[in-house]
PDB file of C-alpha atoms and ligand atoms in Angstrom:
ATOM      1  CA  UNK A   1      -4.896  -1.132 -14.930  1.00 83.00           C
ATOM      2  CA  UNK A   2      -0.965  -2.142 -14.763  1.00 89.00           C
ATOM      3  CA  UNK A   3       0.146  -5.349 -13.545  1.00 94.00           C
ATOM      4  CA  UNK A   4       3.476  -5.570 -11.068  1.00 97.00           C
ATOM      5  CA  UNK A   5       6.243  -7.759 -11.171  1.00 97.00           C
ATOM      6  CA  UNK A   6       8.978  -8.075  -8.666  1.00 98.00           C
ATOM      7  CA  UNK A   7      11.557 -10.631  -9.214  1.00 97.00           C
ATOM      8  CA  UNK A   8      14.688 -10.792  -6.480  1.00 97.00           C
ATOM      9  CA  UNK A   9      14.462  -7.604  -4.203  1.00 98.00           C
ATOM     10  CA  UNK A  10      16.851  -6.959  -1.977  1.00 98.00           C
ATOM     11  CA  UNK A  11      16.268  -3.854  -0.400  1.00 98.00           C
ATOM     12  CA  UNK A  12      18.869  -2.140   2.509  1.00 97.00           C
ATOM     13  CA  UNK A  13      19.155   0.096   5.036  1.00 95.00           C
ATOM     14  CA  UNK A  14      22.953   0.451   5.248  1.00 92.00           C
ATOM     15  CA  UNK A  15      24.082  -2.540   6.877  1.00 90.00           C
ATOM     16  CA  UNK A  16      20.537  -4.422   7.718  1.00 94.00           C
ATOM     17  CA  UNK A  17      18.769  -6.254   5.285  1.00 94.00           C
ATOM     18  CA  UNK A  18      15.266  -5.252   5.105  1.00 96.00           C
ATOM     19  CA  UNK A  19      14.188  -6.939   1.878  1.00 97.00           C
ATOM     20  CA  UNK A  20      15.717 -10.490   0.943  1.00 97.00           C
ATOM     21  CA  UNK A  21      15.029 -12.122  -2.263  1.00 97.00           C
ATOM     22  CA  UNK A  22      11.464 -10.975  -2.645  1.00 97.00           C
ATOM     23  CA  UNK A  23       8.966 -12.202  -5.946  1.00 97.00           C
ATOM     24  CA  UNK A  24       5.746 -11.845  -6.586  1.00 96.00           C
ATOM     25  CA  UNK A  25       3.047 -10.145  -8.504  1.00 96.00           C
ATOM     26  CA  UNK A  26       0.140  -8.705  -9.090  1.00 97.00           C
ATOM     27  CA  UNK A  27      -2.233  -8.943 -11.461  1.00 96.00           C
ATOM     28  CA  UNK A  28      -3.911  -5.822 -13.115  1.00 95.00           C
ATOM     29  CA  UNK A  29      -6.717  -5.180 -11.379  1.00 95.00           C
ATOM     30  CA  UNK A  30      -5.921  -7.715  -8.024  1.00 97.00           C
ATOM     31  CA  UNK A  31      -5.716  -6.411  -4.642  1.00 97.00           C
ATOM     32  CA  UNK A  32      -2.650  -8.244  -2.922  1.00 97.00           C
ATOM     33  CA  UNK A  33      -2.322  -7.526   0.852  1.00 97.00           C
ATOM     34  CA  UNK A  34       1.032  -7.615   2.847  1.00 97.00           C
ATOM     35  CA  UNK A  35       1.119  -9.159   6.384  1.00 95.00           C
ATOM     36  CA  UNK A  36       3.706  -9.543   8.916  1.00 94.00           C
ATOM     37  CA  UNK A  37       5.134  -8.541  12.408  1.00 91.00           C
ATOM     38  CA  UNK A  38       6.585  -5.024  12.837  1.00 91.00           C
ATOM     39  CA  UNK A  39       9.843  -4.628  10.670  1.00 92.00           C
ATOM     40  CA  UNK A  40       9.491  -7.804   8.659  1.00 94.00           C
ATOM     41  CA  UNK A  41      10.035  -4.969   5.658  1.00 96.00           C
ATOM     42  CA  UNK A  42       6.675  -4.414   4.324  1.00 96.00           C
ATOM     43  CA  UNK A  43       7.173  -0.181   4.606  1.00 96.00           C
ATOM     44  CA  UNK A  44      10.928  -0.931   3.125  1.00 97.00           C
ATOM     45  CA  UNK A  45       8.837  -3.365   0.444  1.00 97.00           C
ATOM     46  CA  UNK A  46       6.327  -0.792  -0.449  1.00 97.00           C
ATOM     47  CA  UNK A  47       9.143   1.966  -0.754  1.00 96.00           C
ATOM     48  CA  UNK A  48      10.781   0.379  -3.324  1.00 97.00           C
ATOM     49  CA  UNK A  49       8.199  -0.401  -5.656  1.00 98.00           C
ATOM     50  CA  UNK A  50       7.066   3.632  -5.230  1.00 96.00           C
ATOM     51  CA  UNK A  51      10.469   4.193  -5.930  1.00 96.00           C
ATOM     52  CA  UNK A  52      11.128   6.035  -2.638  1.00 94.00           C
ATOM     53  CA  UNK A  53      13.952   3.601  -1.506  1.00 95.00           C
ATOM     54  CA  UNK A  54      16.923   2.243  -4.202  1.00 95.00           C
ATOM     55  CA  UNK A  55      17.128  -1.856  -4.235  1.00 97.00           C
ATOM     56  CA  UNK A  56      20.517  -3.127  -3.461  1.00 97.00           C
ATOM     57  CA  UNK A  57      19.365  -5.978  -6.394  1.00 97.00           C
ATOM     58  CA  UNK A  58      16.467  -7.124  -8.306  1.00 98.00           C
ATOM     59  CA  UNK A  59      14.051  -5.850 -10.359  1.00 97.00           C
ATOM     60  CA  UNK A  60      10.920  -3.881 -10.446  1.00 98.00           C
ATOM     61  CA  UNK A  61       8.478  -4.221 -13.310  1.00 97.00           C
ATOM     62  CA  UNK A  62       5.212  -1.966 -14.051  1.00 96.00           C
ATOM     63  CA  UNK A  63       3.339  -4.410 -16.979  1.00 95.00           C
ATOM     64  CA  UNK A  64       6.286  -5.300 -19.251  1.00 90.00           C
ATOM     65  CA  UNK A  65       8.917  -2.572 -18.334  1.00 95.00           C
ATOM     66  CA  UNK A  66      11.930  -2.403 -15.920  1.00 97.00           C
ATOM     67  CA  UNK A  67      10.903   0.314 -13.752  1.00 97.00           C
ATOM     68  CA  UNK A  68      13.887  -0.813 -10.711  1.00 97.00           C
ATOM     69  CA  UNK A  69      15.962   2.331 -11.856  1.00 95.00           C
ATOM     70  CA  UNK A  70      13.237   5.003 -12.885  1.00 96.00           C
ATOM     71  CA  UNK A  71      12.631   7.714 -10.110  1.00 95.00           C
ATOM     72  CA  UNK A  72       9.354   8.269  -7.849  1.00 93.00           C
ATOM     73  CA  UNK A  73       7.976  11.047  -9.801  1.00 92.00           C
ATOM     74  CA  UNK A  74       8.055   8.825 -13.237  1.00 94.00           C
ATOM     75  CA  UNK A  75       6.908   6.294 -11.475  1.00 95.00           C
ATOM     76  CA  UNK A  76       3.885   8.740 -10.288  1.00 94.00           C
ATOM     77  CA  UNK A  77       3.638   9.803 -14.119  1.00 93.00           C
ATOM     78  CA  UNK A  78       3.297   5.756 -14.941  1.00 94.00           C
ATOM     79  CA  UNK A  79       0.238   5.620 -12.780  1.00 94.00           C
ATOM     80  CA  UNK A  80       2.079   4.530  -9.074  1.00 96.00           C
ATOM     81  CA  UNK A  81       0.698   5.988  -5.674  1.00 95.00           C
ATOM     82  CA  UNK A  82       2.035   5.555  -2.473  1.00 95.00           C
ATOM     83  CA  UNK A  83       0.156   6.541   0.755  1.00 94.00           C
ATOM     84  CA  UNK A  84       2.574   6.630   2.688  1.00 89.00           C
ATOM     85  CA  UNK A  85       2.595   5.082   6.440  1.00 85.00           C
ATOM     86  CA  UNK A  86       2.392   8.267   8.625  1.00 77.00           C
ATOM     87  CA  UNK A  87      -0.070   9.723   5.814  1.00 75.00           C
ATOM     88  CA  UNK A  88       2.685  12.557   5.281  1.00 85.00           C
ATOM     89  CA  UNK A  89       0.439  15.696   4.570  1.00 90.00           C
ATOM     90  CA  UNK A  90       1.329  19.010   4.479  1.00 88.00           C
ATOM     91  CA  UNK A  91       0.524  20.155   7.737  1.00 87.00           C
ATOM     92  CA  UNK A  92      -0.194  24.063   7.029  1.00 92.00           C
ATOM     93  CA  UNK A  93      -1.737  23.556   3.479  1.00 93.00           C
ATOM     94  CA  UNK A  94      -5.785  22.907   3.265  1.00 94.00           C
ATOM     95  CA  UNK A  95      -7.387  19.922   2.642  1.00 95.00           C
ATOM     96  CA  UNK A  96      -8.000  21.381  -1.024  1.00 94.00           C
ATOM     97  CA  UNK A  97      -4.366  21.963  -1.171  1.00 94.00           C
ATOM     98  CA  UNK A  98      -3.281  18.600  -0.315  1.00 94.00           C
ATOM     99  CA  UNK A  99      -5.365  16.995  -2.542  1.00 94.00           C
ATOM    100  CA  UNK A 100      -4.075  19.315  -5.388  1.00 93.00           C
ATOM    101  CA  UNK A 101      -0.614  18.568  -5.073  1.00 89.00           C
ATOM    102  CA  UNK A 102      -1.437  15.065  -6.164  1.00 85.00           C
ATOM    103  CA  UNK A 103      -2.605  16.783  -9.291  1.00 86.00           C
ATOM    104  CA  UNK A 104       0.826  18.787  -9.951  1.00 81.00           C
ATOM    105  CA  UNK A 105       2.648  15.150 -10.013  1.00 72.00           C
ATOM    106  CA  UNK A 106       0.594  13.052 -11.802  1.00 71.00           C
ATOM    107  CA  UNK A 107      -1.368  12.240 -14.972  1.00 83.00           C
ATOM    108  CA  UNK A 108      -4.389  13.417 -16.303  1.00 86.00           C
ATOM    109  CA  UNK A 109      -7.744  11.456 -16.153  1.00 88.00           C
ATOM    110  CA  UNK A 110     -11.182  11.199 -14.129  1.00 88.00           C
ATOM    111  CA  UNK A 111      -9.783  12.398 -10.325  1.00 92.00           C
ATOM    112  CA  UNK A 112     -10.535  15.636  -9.458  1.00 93.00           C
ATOM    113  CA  UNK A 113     -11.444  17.406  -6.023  1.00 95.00           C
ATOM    114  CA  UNK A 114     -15.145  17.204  -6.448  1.00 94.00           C
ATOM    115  CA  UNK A 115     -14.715  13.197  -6.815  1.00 92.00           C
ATOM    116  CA  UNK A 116     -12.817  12.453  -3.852  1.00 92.00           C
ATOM    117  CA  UNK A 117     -15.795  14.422  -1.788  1.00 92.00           C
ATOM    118  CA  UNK A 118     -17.644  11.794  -3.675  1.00 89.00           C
ATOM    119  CA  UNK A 119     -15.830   8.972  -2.111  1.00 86.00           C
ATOM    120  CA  UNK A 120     -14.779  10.490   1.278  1.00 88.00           C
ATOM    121  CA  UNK A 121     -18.043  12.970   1.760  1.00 87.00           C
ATOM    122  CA  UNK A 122     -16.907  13.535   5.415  1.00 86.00           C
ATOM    123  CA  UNK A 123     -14.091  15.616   4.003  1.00 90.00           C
ATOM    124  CA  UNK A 124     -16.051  18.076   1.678  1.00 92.00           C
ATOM    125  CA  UNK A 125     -17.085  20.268   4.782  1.00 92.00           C
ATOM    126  CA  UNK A 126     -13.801  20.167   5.814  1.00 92.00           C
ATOM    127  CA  UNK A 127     -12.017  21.013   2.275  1.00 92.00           C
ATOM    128  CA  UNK A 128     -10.709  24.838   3.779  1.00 93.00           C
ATOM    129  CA  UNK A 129      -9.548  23.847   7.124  1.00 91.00           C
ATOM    130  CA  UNK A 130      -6.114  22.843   7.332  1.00 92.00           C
ATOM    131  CA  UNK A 131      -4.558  19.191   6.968  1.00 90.00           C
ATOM    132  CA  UNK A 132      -2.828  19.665  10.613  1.00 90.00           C
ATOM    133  CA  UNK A 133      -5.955  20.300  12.116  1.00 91.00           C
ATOM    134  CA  UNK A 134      -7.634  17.293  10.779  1.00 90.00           C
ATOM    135  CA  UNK A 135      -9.077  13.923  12.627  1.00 88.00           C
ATOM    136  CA  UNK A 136      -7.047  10.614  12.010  1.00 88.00           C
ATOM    137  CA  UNK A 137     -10.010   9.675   9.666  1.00 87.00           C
ATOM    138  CA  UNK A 138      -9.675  12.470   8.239  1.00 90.00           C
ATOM    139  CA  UNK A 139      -6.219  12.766   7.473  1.00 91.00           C
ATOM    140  CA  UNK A 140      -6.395   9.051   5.920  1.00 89.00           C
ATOM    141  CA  UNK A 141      -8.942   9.940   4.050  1.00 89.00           C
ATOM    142  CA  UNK A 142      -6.582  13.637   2.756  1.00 93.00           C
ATOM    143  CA  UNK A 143      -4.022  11.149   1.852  1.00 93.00           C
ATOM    144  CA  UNK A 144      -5.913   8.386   0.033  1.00 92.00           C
ATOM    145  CA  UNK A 145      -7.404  11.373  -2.044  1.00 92.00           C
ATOM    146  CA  UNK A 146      -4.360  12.961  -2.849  1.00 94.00           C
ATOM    147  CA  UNK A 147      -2.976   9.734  -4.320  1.00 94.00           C
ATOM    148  CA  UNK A 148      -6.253   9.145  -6.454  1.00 93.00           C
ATOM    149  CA  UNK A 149      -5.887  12.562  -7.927  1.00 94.00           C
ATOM    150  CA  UNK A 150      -2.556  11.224  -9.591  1.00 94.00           C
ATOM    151  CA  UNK A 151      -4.546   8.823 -11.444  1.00 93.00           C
ATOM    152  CA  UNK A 152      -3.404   5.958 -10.313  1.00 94.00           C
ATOM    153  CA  UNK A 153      -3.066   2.496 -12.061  1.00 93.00           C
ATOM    154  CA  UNK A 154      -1.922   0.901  -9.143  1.00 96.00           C
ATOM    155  CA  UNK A 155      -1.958   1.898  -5.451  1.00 96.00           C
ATOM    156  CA  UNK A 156      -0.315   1.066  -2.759  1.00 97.00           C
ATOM    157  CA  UNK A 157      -1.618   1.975   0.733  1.00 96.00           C
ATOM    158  CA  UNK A 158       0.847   1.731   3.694  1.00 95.00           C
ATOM    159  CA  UNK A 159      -1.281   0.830   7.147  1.00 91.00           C
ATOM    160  CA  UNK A 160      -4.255   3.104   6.369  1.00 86.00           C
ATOM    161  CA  UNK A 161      -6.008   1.886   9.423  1.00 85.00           C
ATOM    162  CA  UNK A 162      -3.351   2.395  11.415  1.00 83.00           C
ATOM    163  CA  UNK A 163      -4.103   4.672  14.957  1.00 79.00           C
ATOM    164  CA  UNK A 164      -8.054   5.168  13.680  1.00 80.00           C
ATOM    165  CA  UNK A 165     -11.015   4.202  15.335  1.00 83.00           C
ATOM    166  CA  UNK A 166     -13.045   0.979  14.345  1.00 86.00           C
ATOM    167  CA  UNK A 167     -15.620   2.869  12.699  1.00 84.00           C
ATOM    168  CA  UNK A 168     -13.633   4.965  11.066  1.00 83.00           C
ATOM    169  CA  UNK A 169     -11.423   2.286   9.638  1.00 86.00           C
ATOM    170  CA  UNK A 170     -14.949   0.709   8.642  1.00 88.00           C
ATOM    171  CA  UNK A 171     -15.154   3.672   6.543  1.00 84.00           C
ATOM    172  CA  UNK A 172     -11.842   3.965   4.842  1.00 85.00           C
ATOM    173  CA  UNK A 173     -12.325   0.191   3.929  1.00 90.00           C
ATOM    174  CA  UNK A 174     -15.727   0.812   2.463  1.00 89.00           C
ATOM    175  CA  UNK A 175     -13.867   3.518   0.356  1.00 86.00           C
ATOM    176  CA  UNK A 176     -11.377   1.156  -0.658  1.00 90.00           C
ATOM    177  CA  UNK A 177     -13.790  -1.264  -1.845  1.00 92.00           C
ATOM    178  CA  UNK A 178     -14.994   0.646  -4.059  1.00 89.00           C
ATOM    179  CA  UNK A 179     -11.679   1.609  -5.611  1.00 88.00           C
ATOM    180  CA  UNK A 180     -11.382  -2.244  -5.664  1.00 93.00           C
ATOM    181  CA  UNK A 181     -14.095  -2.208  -7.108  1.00 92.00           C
ATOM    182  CA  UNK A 182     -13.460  -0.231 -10.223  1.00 90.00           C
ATOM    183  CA  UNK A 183     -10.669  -2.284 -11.107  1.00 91.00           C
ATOM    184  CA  UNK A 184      -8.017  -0.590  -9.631  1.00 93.00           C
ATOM    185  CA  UNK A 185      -4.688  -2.653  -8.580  1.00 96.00           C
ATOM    186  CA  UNK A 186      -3.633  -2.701  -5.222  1.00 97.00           C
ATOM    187  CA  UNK A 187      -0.939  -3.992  -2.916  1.00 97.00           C
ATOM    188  CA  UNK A 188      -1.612  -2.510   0.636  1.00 96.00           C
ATOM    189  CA  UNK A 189      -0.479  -3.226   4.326  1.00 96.00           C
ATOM    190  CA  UNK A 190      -2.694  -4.244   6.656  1.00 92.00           C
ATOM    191  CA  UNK A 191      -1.955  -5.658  10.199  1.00 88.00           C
ATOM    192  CA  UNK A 192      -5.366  -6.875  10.896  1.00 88.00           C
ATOM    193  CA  UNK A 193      -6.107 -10.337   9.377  1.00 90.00           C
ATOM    194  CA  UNK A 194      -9.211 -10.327   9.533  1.00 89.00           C
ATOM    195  CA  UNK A 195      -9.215  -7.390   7.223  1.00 90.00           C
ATOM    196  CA  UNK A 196      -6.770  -8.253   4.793  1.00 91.00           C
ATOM    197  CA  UNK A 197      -8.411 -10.901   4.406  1.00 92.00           C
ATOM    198  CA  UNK A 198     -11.987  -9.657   3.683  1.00 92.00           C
ATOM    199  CA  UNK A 199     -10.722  -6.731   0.763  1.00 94.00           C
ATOM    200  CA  UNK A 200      -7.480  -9.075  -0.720  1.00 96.00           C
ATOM    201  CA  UNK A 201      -7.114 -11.582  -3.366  1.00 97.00           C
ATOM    202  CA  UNK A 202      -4.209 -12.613  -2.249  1.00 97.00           C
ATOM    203  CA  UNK A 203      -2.014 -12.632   0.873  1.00 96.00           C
ATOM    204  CA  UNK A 204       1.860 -12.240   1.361  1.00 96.00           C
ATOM    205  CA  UNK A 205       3.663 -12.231   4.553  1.00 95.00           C
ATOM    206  CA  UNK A 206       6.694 -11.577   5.005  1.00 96.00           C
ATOM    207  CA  UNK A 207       9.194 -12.509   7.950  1.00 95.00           C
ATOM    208  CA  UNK A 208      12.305 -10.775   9.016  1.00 94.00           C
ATOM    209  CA  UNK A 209      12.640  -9.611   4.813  1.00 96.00           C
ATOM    210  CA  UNK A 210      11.463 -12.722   3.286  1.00 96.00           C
ATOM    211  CA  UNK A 211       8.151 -14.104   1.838  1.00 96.00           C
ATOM    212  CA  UNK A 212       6.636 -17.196   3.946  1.00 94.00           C
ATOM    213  CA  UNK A 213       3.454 -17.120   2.622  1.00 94.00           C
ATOM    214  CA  UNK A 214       1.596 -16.362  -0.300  1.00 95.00           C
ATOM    215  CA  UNK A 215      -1.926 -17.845  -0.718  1.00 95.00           C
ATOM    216  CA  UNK A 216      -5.284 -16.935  -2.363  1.00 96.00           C
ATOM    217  CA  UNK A 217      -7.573 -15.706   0.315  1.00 95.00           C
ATOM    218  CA  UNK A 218      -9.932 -18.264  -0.512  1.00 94.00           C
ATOM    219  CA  UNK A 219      -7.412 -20.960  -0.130  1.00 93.00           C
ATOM    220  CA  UNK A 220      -5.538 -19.718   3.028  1.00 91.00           C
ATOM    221  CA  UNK A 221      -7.144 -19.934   6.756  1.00 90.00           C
ATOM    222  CA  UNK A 222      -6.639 -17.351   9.543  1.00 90.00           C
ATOM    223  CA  UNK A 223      -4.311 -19.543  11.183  1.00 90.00           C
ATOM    224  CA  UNK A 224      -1.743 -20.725   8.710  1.00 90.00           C
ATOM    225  CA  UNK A 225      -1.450 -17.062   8.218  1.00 91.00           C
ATOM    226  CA  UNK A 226      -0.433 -16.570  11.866  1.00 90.00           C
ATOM    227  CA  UNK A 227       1.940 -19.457  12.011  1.00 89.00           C
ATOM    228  CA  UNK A 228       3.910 -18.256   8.999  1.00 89.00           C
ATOM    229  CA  UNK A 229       3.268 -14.597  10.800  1.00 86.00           C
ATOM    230  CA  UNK A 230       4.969 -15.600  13.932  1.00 85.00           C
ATOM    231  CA  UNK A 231       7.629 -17.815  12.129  1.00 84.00           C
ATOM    232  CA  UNK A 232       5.798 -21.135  13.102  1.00 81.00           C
ATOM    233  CA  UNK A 233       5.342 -23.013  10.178  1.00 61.00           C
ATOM    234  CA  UNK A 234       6.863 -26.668   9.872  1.00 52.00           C
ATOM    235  CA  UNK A 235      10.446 -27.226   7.723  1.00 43.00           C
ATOM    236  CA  UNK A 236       9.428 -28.514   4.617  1.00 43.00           C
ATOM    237  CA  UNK A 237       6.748 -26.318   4.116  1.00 48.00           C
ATOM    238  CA  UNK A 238       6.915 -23.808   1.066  1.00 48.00           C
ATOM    239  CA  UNK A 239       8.192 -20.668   2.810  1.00 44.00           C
ATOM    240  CA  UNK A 240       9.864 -22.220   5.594  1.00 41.00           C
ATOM    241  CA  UNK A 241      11.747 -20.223   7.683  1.00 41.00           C
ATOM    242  CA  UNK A 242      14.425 -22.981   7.582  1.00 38.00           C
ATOM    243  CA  UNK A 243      14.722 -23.714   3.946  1.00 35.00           C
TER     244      UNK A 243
HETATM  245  P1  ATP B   1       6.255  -1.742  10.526  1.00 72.46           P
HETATM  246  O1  ATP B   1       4.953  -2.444  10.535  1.00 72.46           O
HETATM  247  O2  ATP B   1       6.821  -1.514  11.888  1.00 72.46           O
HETATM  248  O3  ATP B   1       6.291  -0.525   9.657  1.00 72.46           O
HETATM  249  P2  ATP B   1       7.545  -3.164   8.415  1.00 72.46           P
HETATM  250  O4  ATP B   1       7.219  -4.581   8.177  1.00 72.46           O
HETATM  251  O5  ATP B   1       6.936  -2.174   7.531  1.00 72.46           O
HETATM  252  O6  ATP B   1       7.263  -2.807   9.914  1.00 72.46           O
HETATM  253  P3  ATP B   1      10.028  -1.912   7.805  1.00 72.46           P
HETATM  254  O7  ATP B   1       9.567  -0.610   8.372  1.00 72.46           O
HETATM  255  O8  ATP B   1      10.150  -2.045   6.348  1.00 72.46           O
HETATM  256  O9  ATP B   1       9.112  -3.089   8.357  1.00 72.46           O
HETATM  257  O10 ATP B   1      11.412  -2.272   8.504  1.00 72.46           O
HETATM  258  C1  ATP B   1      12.207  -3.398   8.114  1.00 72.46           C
HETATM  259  C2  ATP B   1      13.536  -3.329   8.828  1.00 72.46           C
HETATM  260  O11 ATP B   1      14.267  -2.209   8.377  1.00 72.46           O
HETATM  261  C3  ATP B   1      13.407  -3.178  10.349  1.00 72.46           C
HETATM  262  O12 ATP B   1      14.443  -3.920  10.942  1.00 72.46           O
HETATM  263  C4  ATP B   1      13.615  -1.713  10.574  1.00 72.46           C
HETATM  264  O13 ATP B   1      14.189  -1.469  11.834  1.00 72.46           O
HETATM  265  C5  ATP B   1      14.582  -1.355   9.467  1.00 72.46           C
HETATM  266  N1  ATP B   1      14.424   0.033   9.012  1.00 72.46           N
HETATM  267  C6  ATP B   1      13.291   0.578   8.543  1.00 72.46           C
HETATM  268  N2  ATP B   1      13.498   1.866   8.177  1.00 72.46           N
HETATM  269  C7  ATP B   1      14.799   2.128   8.445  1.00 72.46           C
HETATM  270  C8  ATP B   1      15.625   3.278   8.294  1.00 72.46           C
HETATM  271  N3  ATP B   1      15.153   4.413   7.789  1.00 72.46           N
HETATM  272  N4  ATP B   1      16.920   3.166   8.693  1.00 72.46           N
HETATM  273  C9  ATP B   1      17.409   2.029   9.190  1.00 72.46           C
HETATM  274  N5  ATP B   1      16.694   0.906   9.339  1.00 72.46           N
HETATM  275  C10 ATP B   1      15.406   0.935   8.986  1.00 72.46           C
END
């Protein structure tokens, strides 16, 4: 599985600032989860390293290689998946359909249809109906699927819990664990803590476009995560706000 590296990323919108000065990395086969407020830049983050938004500076690197000026689709052919915030299916296509188009971009290797059933079997009886008709869950669940069939190295999931219920969020995660579990690497959102915290190695979390935290889960408690979430932590502290 590929390791990622990013070293200075600034990351803009036109005039704002989105993404200032970000590092960090991730191990091949970690799972690194992104916290913070709404717009501290984790979507804008995430974008970047898919290759779906330009950085203004820094770099991008997939295991040894500057990826910062290589386009999304290469970076699909490299083994990168995005699921996007917003899950972004094709509305009028099938299930089936959706989950093929992740085929048409990507690399070859184990996904195929029949295996995401495996993992999401919810969605098998639902492969023919279309993706605009779908449940929340199940729509999550479309999207996650479509980015395994690239054959992804490294995934990165944008808020998949985001607007479902608490069982079916139960579900995606058990999913996801087991994607963890096969070694996969993954950097994904997550606004609940007590969730990021359960499936992650590590956390980040970021603050108006800048890192002030980044801890091993096992070394990090609930609340020093929600000081440096709110912008509370004490000067002097790495990651201050005030440095
Ligand atoms: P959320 O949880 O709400 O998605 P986030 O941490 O992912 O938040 P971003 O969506 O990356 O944050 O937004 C970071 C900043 O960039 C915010 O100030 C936001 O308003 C701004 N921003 C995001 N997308 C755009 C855009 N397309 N055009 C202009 N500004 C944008």
């Amino acid at each position: 599985m590929r390791a990622l590296t990013v070293e200075s990323l600034d990351v803009r919108h036109g005039l704002l600032q989105a993404v200032r000065g970000v590092s960090f990395s991730v191990g091949s086969g970690e799972t690194l989860a992104l916290v913070g407020a709404n717009g501290a830049g984790k979507t804008t983050l995430l974008r970047a390293v898919a290759g779906a938004h330009p950085p203004a500076n820094g770099r991008v690197l997939l295991d040894d290689a500057d990826i910062t000026h290589v386009p999304s689709h290469r970076r699909v052919a490299m083994g990168i998946a995005l699921v996007p915030e917003g899950r972004r299916l094709f509305p009028q296509m099938t299930v089936e359909e959706n989950l093929l188009l992740g085929r048409t971009a990507g690399r070859p290797g184990e996904w195929s249809v029949e295996r995401v059933f495996e993992m999401f079997p919810n969605l098998k009886a639902r492969r023919a109906a279309r993706a605009g008709n779908l449940s929340g869950g199940e729509q999550q669940a479309t999207a996650i699927g479509r980015a395994l069939m690239t054959n992804p190295e490294l995934l990165l999931l944008d808020e998949v819990s985001l607007g479902l219920s608490p069982l079916i969020v139960e579900r995606v995660y058990q999913s996801l664990q087991k994607l963890i579990d096969t070694g996969m690497t993954v950097v994904l959102v997550e606004q609940d803590l007590a969730r990021a915290m359960a499936v992650a190695d590590r956390i980040v979390c970021m603050l108006e476009g800048r890192i002030v935290l980044e801890r091993t889960t096992d070394e990090v408690t609930r609340e020093e995560i929600t000081q440096a979430y709110f912008g509370l932590r004490k000067a002097g502290q790495q990651g201050s706000m005030h440095p």
